[in-house]
mmCIF file of C-alpha atoms and ligand atoms in Angstrom:
data_model
loop_
_atom_site.group_PDB
_atom_site.id
_atom_site.type_symbol
_atom_site.label_atom_id
_atom_site.label_comp_id
_atom_site.label_asym_id
_atom_site.label_seq_id
_atom_site.Cartn_x
_atom_site.Cartn_y
_atom_site.Cartn_z
ATOM 1 C CA MET A 12 115.115 155.641 56.758
ATOM 2 C CA THR A 13 115.088 152.195 58.288
ATOM 3 C CA LYS A 14 116.201 149.063 56.552
ATOM 4 C CA VAL A 15 115.477 145.558 57.857
ATOM 5 C CA MET A 16 118.050 142.956 56.839
ATOM 6 C CA LYS A 17 117.309 139.303 57.549
ATOM 7 C CA PHE A 18 119.972 136.611 57.220
ATOM 8 C CA GLY A 19 118.946 132.949 56.972
ATOM 9 C CA GLY A 20 120.594 129.851 58.433
ATOM 10 C CA THR A 21 123.136 129.230 55.650
ATOM 11 C CA SER A 22 124.146 132.897 55.646
ATOM 12 C CA VAL A 23 125.091 132.565 59.317
ATOM 13 C CA ALA A 24 126.100 128.895 59.427
ATOM 14 C CA HIS A 25 129.614 129.561 60.726
ATOM 15 C CA ALA A 26 132.124 132.366 61.251
ATOM 16 C CA SER A 27 133.229 132.763 57.657
ATOM 17 C CA ASN A 28 129.649 133.117 56.402
ATOM 18 C CA ILE A 29 128.760 135.364 59.329
ATOM 19 C CA ASN A 30 131.653 137.619 58.332
ATOM 20 C CA LYS A 31 130.165 137.858 54.831
ATOM 21 C CA ALA A 32 126.816 138.838 56.342
ATOM 22 C CA ILE A 33 128.511 141.438 58.549
ATOM 23 C CA ASP A 34 130.313 142.865 55.483
ATOM 24 C CA ILE A 35 126.894 143.320 53.856
ATOM 25 C CA VAL A 36 125.477 145.008 56.971
ATOM 26 C CA TRP A 37 128.512 147.282 57.185
ATOM 27 C CA GLU A 38 128.200 148.353 53.537
ATOM 28 C CA ALA A 39 124.542 149.229 54.145
ATOM 29 C CA LYS A 40 125.293 151.000 57.416
ATOM 30 C CA LYS A 41 127.850 153.242 55.716
ATOM 31 C CA LYS A 42 125.048 154.639 53.557
ATOM 32 C CA GLY A 43 123.480 156.122 56.680
ATOM 33 C CA ASP A 44 120.231 154.192 57.124
ATOM 34 C CA ASP A 45 119.112 152.866 60.495
ATOM 35 C CA ILE A 46 119.413 149.112 60.350
ATOM 36 C CA VAL A 47 117.695 146.247 62.105
ATOM 37 C CA VAL A 48 119.384 142.900 61.529
ATOM 38 C CA VAL A 49 117.160 139.833 61.996
ATOM 39 C CA VAL A 50 118.917 136.486 62.105
ATOM 40 C CA SER A 51 117.997 132.819 61.913
ATOM 41 C CA ALA A 52 119.699 130.170 63.978
ATOM 42 C CA LEU A 53 123.053 128.952 62.619
ATOM 43 C CA GLY A 54 122.190 126.516 59.788
ATOM 44 C CA GLY A 55 121.069 123.119 61.072
ATOM 45 C CA ILE A 56 120.792 124.173 64.717
ATOM 46 C CA THR A 57 116.982 124.236 64.868
ATOM 47 C CA ASP A 58 116.910 120.625 63.613
ATOM 48 C CA ASP A 59 119.555 119.704 66.206
ATOM 49 C CA LEU A 60 117.512 121.325 68.967
ATOM 50 C CA ILE A 61 114.415 119.375 67.933
ATOM 51 C CA LYS A 62 116.459 116.165 68.002
ATOM 52 C CA LEU A 63 117.830 117.083 71.408
ATOM 53 C CA ALA A 64 114.343 117.679 72.817
ATOM 54 C CA ASP A 65 113.034 114.480 71.270
ATOM 55 C CA LEU A 66 115.837 112.282 72.647
ATOM 56 C CA ALA A 67 115.618 113.872 76.095
ATOM 57 C CA SER A 68 111.863 113.289 76.202
ATOM 58 C CA LYS A 69 112.455 109.609 75.435
ATOM 59 C CA GLY A 70 114.855 109.353 78.342
ATOM 60 C CA ASP A 71 117.773 108.871 75.934
ATOM 61 C CA SER A 72 120.917 110.390 77.409
ATOM 62 C CA LYS A 73 122.381 110.798 73.897
ATOM 63 C CA TYR A 74 120.686 114.186 73.943
ATOM 64 C CA GLU A 75 123.795 115.307 75.852
ATOM 65 C CA ILE A 76 125.995 114.637 72.823
ATOM 66 C CA ILE A 77 123.848 116.942 70.710
ATOM 67 C CA PHE A 78 123.813 119.521 73.475
ATOM 68 C CA LYS A 79 127.610 119.526 73.611
ATOM 69 C CA ALA A 80 127.894 119.765 69.838
ATOM 70 C CA ILE A 81 125.536 122.773 69.785
ATOM 71 C CA CYS A 82 127.568 124.567 72.461
ATOM 72 C CA GLY A 83 130.811 123.657 70.661
ATOM 73 C CA ARG A 84 129.627 125.103 67.348
ATOM 74 C CA HIS A 85 128.677 128.420 68.909
ATOM 75 C CA ASP A 86 131.903 128.635 70.929
ATOM 76 C CA GLN A 87 133.890 127.951 67.781
ATOM 77 C CA ALA A 88 132.065 130.699 65.894
ATOM 78 C CA ILE A 89 132.784 133.180 68.700
ATOM 79 C CA LYS A 90 136.466 132.237 68.755
ATOM 80 C CA GLU A 91 136.780 132.817 65.025
ATOM 81 C CA LEU A 92 134.655 135.960 64.913
ATOM 82 C CA ILE A 93 136.202 137.729 67.874
ATOM 83 C CA ASP A 94 139.873 137.273 67.293
ATOM 84 C CA GLU A 95 141.492 140.043 69.297
ATOM 85 C CA LYS A 96 144.939 139.171 68.017
ATOM 86 C CA ASN A 97 143.911 139.334 64.385
ATOM 87 C CA PRO A 98 141.097 141.877 64.158
ATOM 88 C CA ARG A 99 139.291 142.059 60.833
ATOM 89 C CA PRO A 100 140.502 144.806 58.528
ATOM 90 C CA THR A 101 137.082 146.269 57.656
ATOM 91 C CA PRO A 102 136.415 148.325 59.637
ATOM 92 C CA PRO A 103 139.504 147.940 61.801
ATOM 93 C CA ASN A 104 139.256 147.647 65.578
ATOM 94 C CA CYS A 105 138.030 145.083 68.027
ATOM 95 C CA GLY A 106 135.144 146.285 70.120
ATOM 96 C CA ALA A 107 134.302 142.964 71.741
ATOM 97 C CA SER A 108 136.001 140.572 74.086
ATOM 98 C CA GLN A 109 136.158 136.898 73.195
ATOM 99 C CA GLU A 110 136.424 135.920 76.845
ATOM 100 C CA LYS A 111 133.397 137.981 77.832
ATOM 101 C CA ALA A 112 131.321 136.653 74.937
ATOM 102 C CA LEU A 113 132.184 133.032 75.773
ATOM 103 C CA LYS A 114 131.249 133.617 79.388
ATOM 104 C CA GLU A 115 128.003 135.347 78.488
ATOM 105 C CA ILE A 116 126.903 132.696 76.000
ATOM 106 C CA SER A 117 127.659 129.938 78.501
ATOM 107 C CA LYS A 118 124.808 131.326 80.638
ATOM 108 C CA LYS A 119 122.471 130.508 77.742
ATOM 109 C CA TYR A 120 123.966 126.998 77.454
ATOM 110 C CA LYS A 121 123.276 126.517 81.142
ATOM 111 C CA GLU A 122 119.643 127.523 80.683
ATOM 112 C CA LEU A 123 119.253 125.155 77.724
ATOM 113 C CA GLY A 124 121.021 122.342 79.595
ATOM 114 C CA GLU A 125 118.693 122.744 82.566
ATOM 115 C CA LEU A 126 115.619 122.726 80.359
ATOM 116 C CA ALA A 127 116.842 119.591 78.556
ATOM 117 C CA LYS A 128 117.471 117.872 81.893
ATOM 118 C CA LYS A 129 113.945 118.765 82.994
ATOM 119 C CA ILE A 130 112.518 117.205 79.823
ATOM 120 C CA PHE A 131 114.761 114.143 80.306
ATOM 121 C CA SER A 132 113.487 113.634 83.873
ATOM 122 C CA ALA A 133 109.841 114.207 82.961
ATOM 123 C CA LYS A 134 110.128 111.933 79.892
ATOM 124 C CA GLU A 135 107.610 114.174 78.251
ATOM 125 C CA LEU A 136 107.764 116.987 75.717
ATOM 126 C CA SER A 137 105.094 119.655 75.858
ATOM 127 C CA LEU A 138 104.713 121.939 72.838
ATOM 128 C CA SER A 139 105.603 124.820 75.110
ATOM 129 C CA ASN A 140 108.900 123.193 76.132
ATOM 130 C CA LEU A 141 109.663 122.316 72.513
ATOM 131 C CA ASP A 142 109.267 125.993 71.577
ATOM 132 C CA ALA A 143 111.456 127.006 74.501
ATOM 133 C CA VAL A 144 114.166 124.580 73.312
ATOM 134 C CA MET A 145 113.892 125.650 69.645
ATOM 135 C CA SER A 146 114.136 129.321 70.610
ATOM 136 C CA PHE A 147 117.742 128.833 71.731
ATOM 137 C CA GLY A 148 118.860 128.672 68.095
ATOM 138 C CA GLU A 149 117.940 132.304 67.507
ATOM 139 C CA GLN A 150 118.780 133.390 71.064
ATOM 140 C CA LEU A 151 122.325 132.118 70.610
ATOM 141 C CA SER A 152 122.821 133.254 67.009
ATOM 142 C CA SER A 153 121.578 136.800 67.609
ATOM 143 C CA TYR A 154 123.829 137.217 70.624
ATOM 144 C CA LEU A 155 126.947 135.875 68.946
ATOM 145 C CA ILE A 156 126.468 137.690 65.638
ATOM 146 C CA GLY A 157 125.879 140.929 67.588
ATOM 147 C CA GLU A 158 129.229 140.378 69.311
ATOM 148 C CA GLY A 159 130.771 139.662 65.908
ATOM 149 C CA ILE A 160 129.496 143.030 64.648
ATOM 150 C CA LYS A 161 130.861 144.770 67.749
ATOM 151 C CA SER A 162 134.222 143.087 67.272
ATOM 152 C CA ARG A 163 134.541 145.154 64.075
ATOM 153 C CA GLY A 164 134.233 148.299 66.149
ATOM 154 C CA ILE A 165 130.645 148.893 64.983
ATOM 155 C CA SER A 166 128.237 149.586 67.802
ATOM 156 C CA CYS A 167 125.222 147.324 67.755
ATOM 157 C CA GLU A 168 122.365 146.960 70.218
ATOM 158 C CA PHE A 169 120.863 143.611 71.088
ATOM 159 C CA VAL A 170 117.073 143.275 71.231
ATOM 160 C CA ASP A 171 115.325 140.223 72.712
ATOM 161 C CA SER A 172 112.581 139.406 70.201
ATOM 162 C CA ARG A 173 110.419 138.040 72.982
ATOM 163 C CA ASP A 174 110.071 141.561 74.379
ATOM 164 C CA ILE A 175 108.520 142.902 71.174
ATOM 165 C CA ILE A 176 106.892 140.045 69.237
ATOM 166 C CA LYS A 177 103.795 139.146 71.246
ATOM 167 C CA THR A 178 101.764 136.075 70.339
ATOM 168 C CA ASP A 179 99.013 133.750 71.492
ATOM 169 C CA ASP A 180 99.903 130.354 72.946
ATOM 170 C CA ASN A 181 99.527 128.335 69.744
ATOM 171 C CA PHE A 182 102.985 126.839 70.307
ATOM 172 C CA GLY A 183 104.870 125.826 67.173
ATOM 173 C CA SER A 184 102.985 128.266 64.978
ATOM 174 C CA ALA A 185 101.953 131.133 67.224
ATOM 175 C CA ASN A 186 99.717 133.916 65.955
ATOM 176 C CA VAL A 187 101.152 137.391 66.365
ATOM 177 C CA ASP A 188 99.213 140.143 68.114
ATOM 178 C CA LEU A 189 99.982 142.793 65.521
ATOM 179 C CA GLU A 190 98.760 145.811 67.426
ATOM 180 C CA LYS A 191 100.739 145.030 70.566
ATOM 181 C CA SER A 192 103.847 143.896 68.679
ATOM 182 C CA TYR A 193 103.944 146.925 66.369
ATOM 183 C CA LYS A 194 103.658 149.315 69.300
ATOM 184 C CA LEU A 195 106.374 147.535 71.323
ATOM 185 C CA THR A 196 108.602 147.289 68.244
ATOM 186 C CA SER A 197 108.336 150.931 67.242
ATOM 187 C CA ASP A 198 108.928 152.052 70.846
ATOM 188 C CA CYS A 199 111.887 149.704 71.211
ATOM 189 C CA PHE A 200 113.800 150.854 68.140
ATOM 190 C CA LYS A 201 113.428 154.599 68.730
ATOM 191 C CA GLY A 202 116.897 156.136 68.683
ATOM 192 C CA LYS A 203 118.669 152.885 67.748
ATOM 193 C CA THR A 204 120.804 153.063 64.626
ATOM 194 C CA LEU A 205 121.989 149.456 64.350
ATOM 195 C CA SER A 206 120.401 146.588 66.222
ATOM 196 C CA ILE A 207 120.217 142.833 66.041
ATOM 197 C CA MET A 208 117.483 140.404 67.048
ATOM 198 C CA GLY A 209 116.613 136.765 66.476
ATOM 199 C CA GLY A 210 113.834 135.879 64.061
ATOM 200 C CA PHE A 211 111.289 133.093 64.571
ATOM 201 C CA ILE A 212 110.588 133.645 68.275
ATOM 202 C CA GLY A 213 108.132 135.605 70.362
ATOM 203 C CA SER A 214 106.347 135.302 73.659
ATOM 204 C CA THR A 215 102.852 135.146 75.097
ATOM 205 C CA SER A 216 101.455 137.896 77.288
ATOM 206 C CA ASP A 217 102.410 135.836 80.340
ATOM 207 C CA GLY A 218 105.989 135.516 79.139
ATOM 208 C CA LYS A 219 106.093 131.982 77.682
ATOM 209 C CA THR A 220 108.435 131.618 74.702
ATOM 210 C CA THR A 221 106.740 130.807 71.393
ATOM 211 C CA THR A 222 107.837 130.193 67.794
ATOM 212 C CA LEU A 223 106.230 131.410 64.582
ATOM 213 C CA SER A 224 106.619 128.120 62.612
ATOM 214 C CA ARG A 225 109.615 126.753 60.741
ATOM 215 C CA GLY A 226 111.264 129.307 58.497
ATOM 216 C CA GLY A 227 109.477 132.054 60.435
ATOM 217 C CA SER A 228 112.424 134.453 60.662
ATOM 218 C CA ASP A 229 111.360 135.938 57.318
ATOM 219 C CA TYR A 230 108.006 136.728 58.905
ATOM 220 C CA THR A 231 109.729 138.400 61.874
ATOM 221 C CA ALA A 232 111.676 140.618 59.472
ATOM 222 C CA SER A 233 108.484 141.636 57.721
ATOM 223 C CA LEU A 234 106.684 142.357 61.000
ATOM 224 C CA VAL A 235 109.544 144.554 62.177
ATOM 225 C CA GLY A 236 109.682 146.299 58.804
ATOM 226 C CA ALA A 237 105.964 147.059 58.954
ATOM 227 C CA ALA A 238 106.142 148.240 62.570
ATOM 228 C CA LEU A 239 108.963 150.649 61.737
ATOM 229 C CA ASP A 240 107.610 151.776 58.342
ATOM 230 C CA ALA A 241 110.898 150.589 56.879
ATOM 231 C CA SER A 242 111.890 151.688 53.393
ATOM 232 C CA VAL A 243 112.859 148.143 52.495
ATOM 233 C CA ILE A 244 112.950 144.593 53.868
ATOM 234 C CA GLU A 245 115.858 142.486 52.630
ATOM 235 C CA ILE A 246 115.826 138.701 52.910
ATOM 236 C CA TRP A 247 119.427 137.491 52.514
ATOM 237 C CA THR A 248 119.589 133.816 51.590
ATOM 238 C CA ASP A 249 121.792 131.302 49.736
ATOM 239 C CA VAL A 250 120.263 131.591 46.254
ATOM 240 C CA ASP A 251 120.129 134.571 43.879
ATOM 241 C CA GLY A 252 116.471 135.339 44.570
ATOM 242 C CA ILE A 253 113.131 133.801 43.679
ATOM 243 C CA MET A 254 113.729 131.438 40.782
ATOM 244 C CA THR A 255 111.442 129.888 38.186
ATOM 245 C CA GLU A 256 112.435 126.480 39.548
ATOM 246 C CA ASP A 257 114.196 125.192 42.680
ATOM 247 C CA PRO A 258 117.832 126.000 41.765
ATOM 248 C CA LYS A 259 119.057 123.237 44.063
ATOM 249 C CA LYS A 260 117.216 120.709 41.897
ATOM 250 C CA ILE A 261 117.069 122.280 38.443
ATOM 251 C CA LYS A 262 120.290 123.620 37.005
ATOM 252 C CA ASP A 263 118.901 126.116 34.517
ATOM 253 C CA ALA A 264 116.379 127.706 36.866
ATOM 254 C CA LEU A 265 116.016 131.395 36.018
ATOM 255 C CA LEU A 266 116.028 134.332 38.385
ATOM 256 C CA ILE A 267 112.770 136.284 38.558
ATOM 257 C CA PRO A 268 113.944 139.903 38.841
ATOM 258 C CA GLU A 269 110.575 141.408 39.851
ATOM 259 C CA ILE A 270 107.363 139.888 41.093
ATOM 260 C CA THR A 271 104.167 141.185 42.669
ATOM 261 C CA TYR A 272 103.238 140.562 46.288
ATOM 262 C CA GLU A 273 100.305 138.425 45.131
ATOM 263 C CA LYS A 274 102.409 136.184 42.906
ATOM 264 C CA ALA A 275 105.196 135.813 45.502
ATOM 265 C CA GLU A 276 102.661 134.925 48.170
ATOM 266 C CA GLU A 277 101.045 132.365 45.899
ATOM 267 C CA MET A 278 104.427 130.796 45.129
ATOM 268 C CA ALA A 279 105.362 130.707 48.816
ATOM 269 C CA TYR A 280 102.060 129.051 49.780
ATOM 270 C CA ASN A 281 102.625 126.549 46.978
ATOM 271 C CA GLY A 282 105.889 125.508 48.563
ATOM 272 C CA ALA A 283 108.603 127.735 47.018
ATOM 273 C CA LYS A 284 111.139 127.452 49.825
ATOM 274 C CA VAL A 285 112.831 130.785 49.489
ATOM 275 C CA ILE A 286 110.420 132.847 51.567
ATOM 276 C CA HIS A 287 107.981 132.081 54.389
ATOM 277 C CA PRO A 288 104.400 132.597 53.142
ATOM 278 C CA LYS A 289 103.416 134.852 56.041
ATOM 279 C CA THR A 290 106.175 137.323 55.103
ATOM 280 C CA ILE A 291 104.172 139.061 52.407
ATOM 281 C CA ARG A 292 101.088 140.380 54.247
ATOM 282 C CA PRO A 293 102.700 142.878 56.682
ATOM 283 C CA ALA A 294 104.761 144.334 53.820
ATOM 284 C CA VAL A 295 101.755 144.679 51.497
ATOM 285 C CA LEU A 296 99.764 146.638 54.046
ATOM 286 C CA LYS A 297 102.572 149.196 54.371
ATOM 287 C CA ASN A 298 103.620 148.906 50.728
ATOM 288 C CA ILE A 299 107.220 148.086 51.637
ATOM 289 C CA PRO A 300 109.263 146.368 48.925
ATOM 290 C CA ILE A 301 110.913 143.080 49.862
ATOM 291 C CA TYR A 302 114.189 142.136 48.196
ATOM 292 C CA VAL A 303 115.395 138.542 48.195
ATOM 293 C CA LYS A 304 119.180 138.527 47.821
ATOM 294 C CA ASN A 305 122.130 136.165 47.916
ATOM 295 C CA THR A 306 124.657 136.570 50.748
ATOM 296 C CA PHE A 307 127.196 134.762 48.550
ATOM 297 C CA ASN A 308 126.590 137.029 45.546
ATOM 298 C CA PRO A 309 125.771 140.356 47.193
ATOM 299 C CA THR A 310 126.142 142.461 44.061
ATOM 300 C CA GLY A 311 123.468 140.412 42.270
ATOM 301 C CA SER A 312 120.200 142.289 41.798
ATOM 302 C CA GLY A 313 118.036 139.664 43.555
ATOM 303 C CA THR A 314 114.251 139.594 43.312
ATOM 304 C CA LYS A 315 112.135 142.626 44.093
ATOM 305 C CA ILE A 316 108.693 141.860 45.512
ATOM 306 C CA SER A 317 106.354 144.842 45.365
ATOM 307 C CA ASN A 318 102.954 146.040 44.183
ATOM 308 C CA GLY A 319 104.448 146.251 40.678
ATOM 309 C CA LYS A 320 103.733 149.966 40.348
ATOM 310 C CA ARG A 321 106.522 152.495 40.023
HETATM 311 N N1 LIG B 403 115.598 128.678 62.624
HETATM 312 C C1 LIG B 403 114.205 128.480 62.276
HETATM 313 C C2 LIG B 403 114.072 127.294 61.325
HETATM 314 O O1 LIG B 403 115.057 126.632 61.023
HETATM 315 C C3 LIG B 403 113.571 129.699 61.700
HETATM 316 C C4 LIG B 403 114.200 130.267 60.452
HETATM 317 O O2 LIG B 403 115.336 129.914 60.138
HETATM 318 O O3 LIG B 403 113.576 131.083 59.797
HETATM 319 O O4 LIG B 403 112.984 126.983 60.944
HETATM 320 MG MG1 MG B 404 114.163 130.353 55.455
#
């Protein structure tokens, strides 16, 4: 059985949250399922990348400050996650090298830096370049969280989402070619027991990077779940599940323990923030239940989204 586990921006905002997410993955892995982990960018990074691209395109060299801060945040997370001197106790071991990870991730920084410089010189921001810039959030997070998993002595394979999620060139909100993407995805994960990939990003048939619209990592998780006929898709977030009200605004919002696909989709399209509206369709067609759960309260039951039949 395959389980898809997606962690949102807050769940992976920094090393201590990432370690909580890895604990959750490890608990699931011990039960013997094959697992695909889909991650968002570290919380706030996508907004920072948009700011960076915007400043660069206006010829404002302050973009460099944001660039440095982005690199610094990821380096810091690596240093805390892969601490060879103090390996994490569960499971023990340290299967990753901090030095190697820092060196590897710096290649990505270089790519981003060069792209930003290009935008700065051109004083222009095409939608295609904006997508390329935004994609670094998930490119960086998936790499570093994968190394964090390995540092626990758990083997984990990295998958570049752009190799399997194929889209048209509607940059900013690209439409996924389901047939192509499902075939590439199911071929790619054959024989893999634990893998990690970034959500939100894909690529056109001629290799240009695209994004699936803000919050689109949920959609990626659902696409991968459908492609692999997963037994479940879990969306790990920072609230207990789908609530009657926005819990960040209304204190006595109540958790909805079970909801149908139709109702969840309607709520998402009406602006309930917890799940991207496009997430529901791929799951419905394969009748895969989606659970929305809280990374900071992992034993909570969350919300189950399904066809409502038992
Ligand atoms: N990182 C992207 C965003 O902030 C996608 C996601 O988190 O789902 O919109
Ligand atoms: Mg989200």
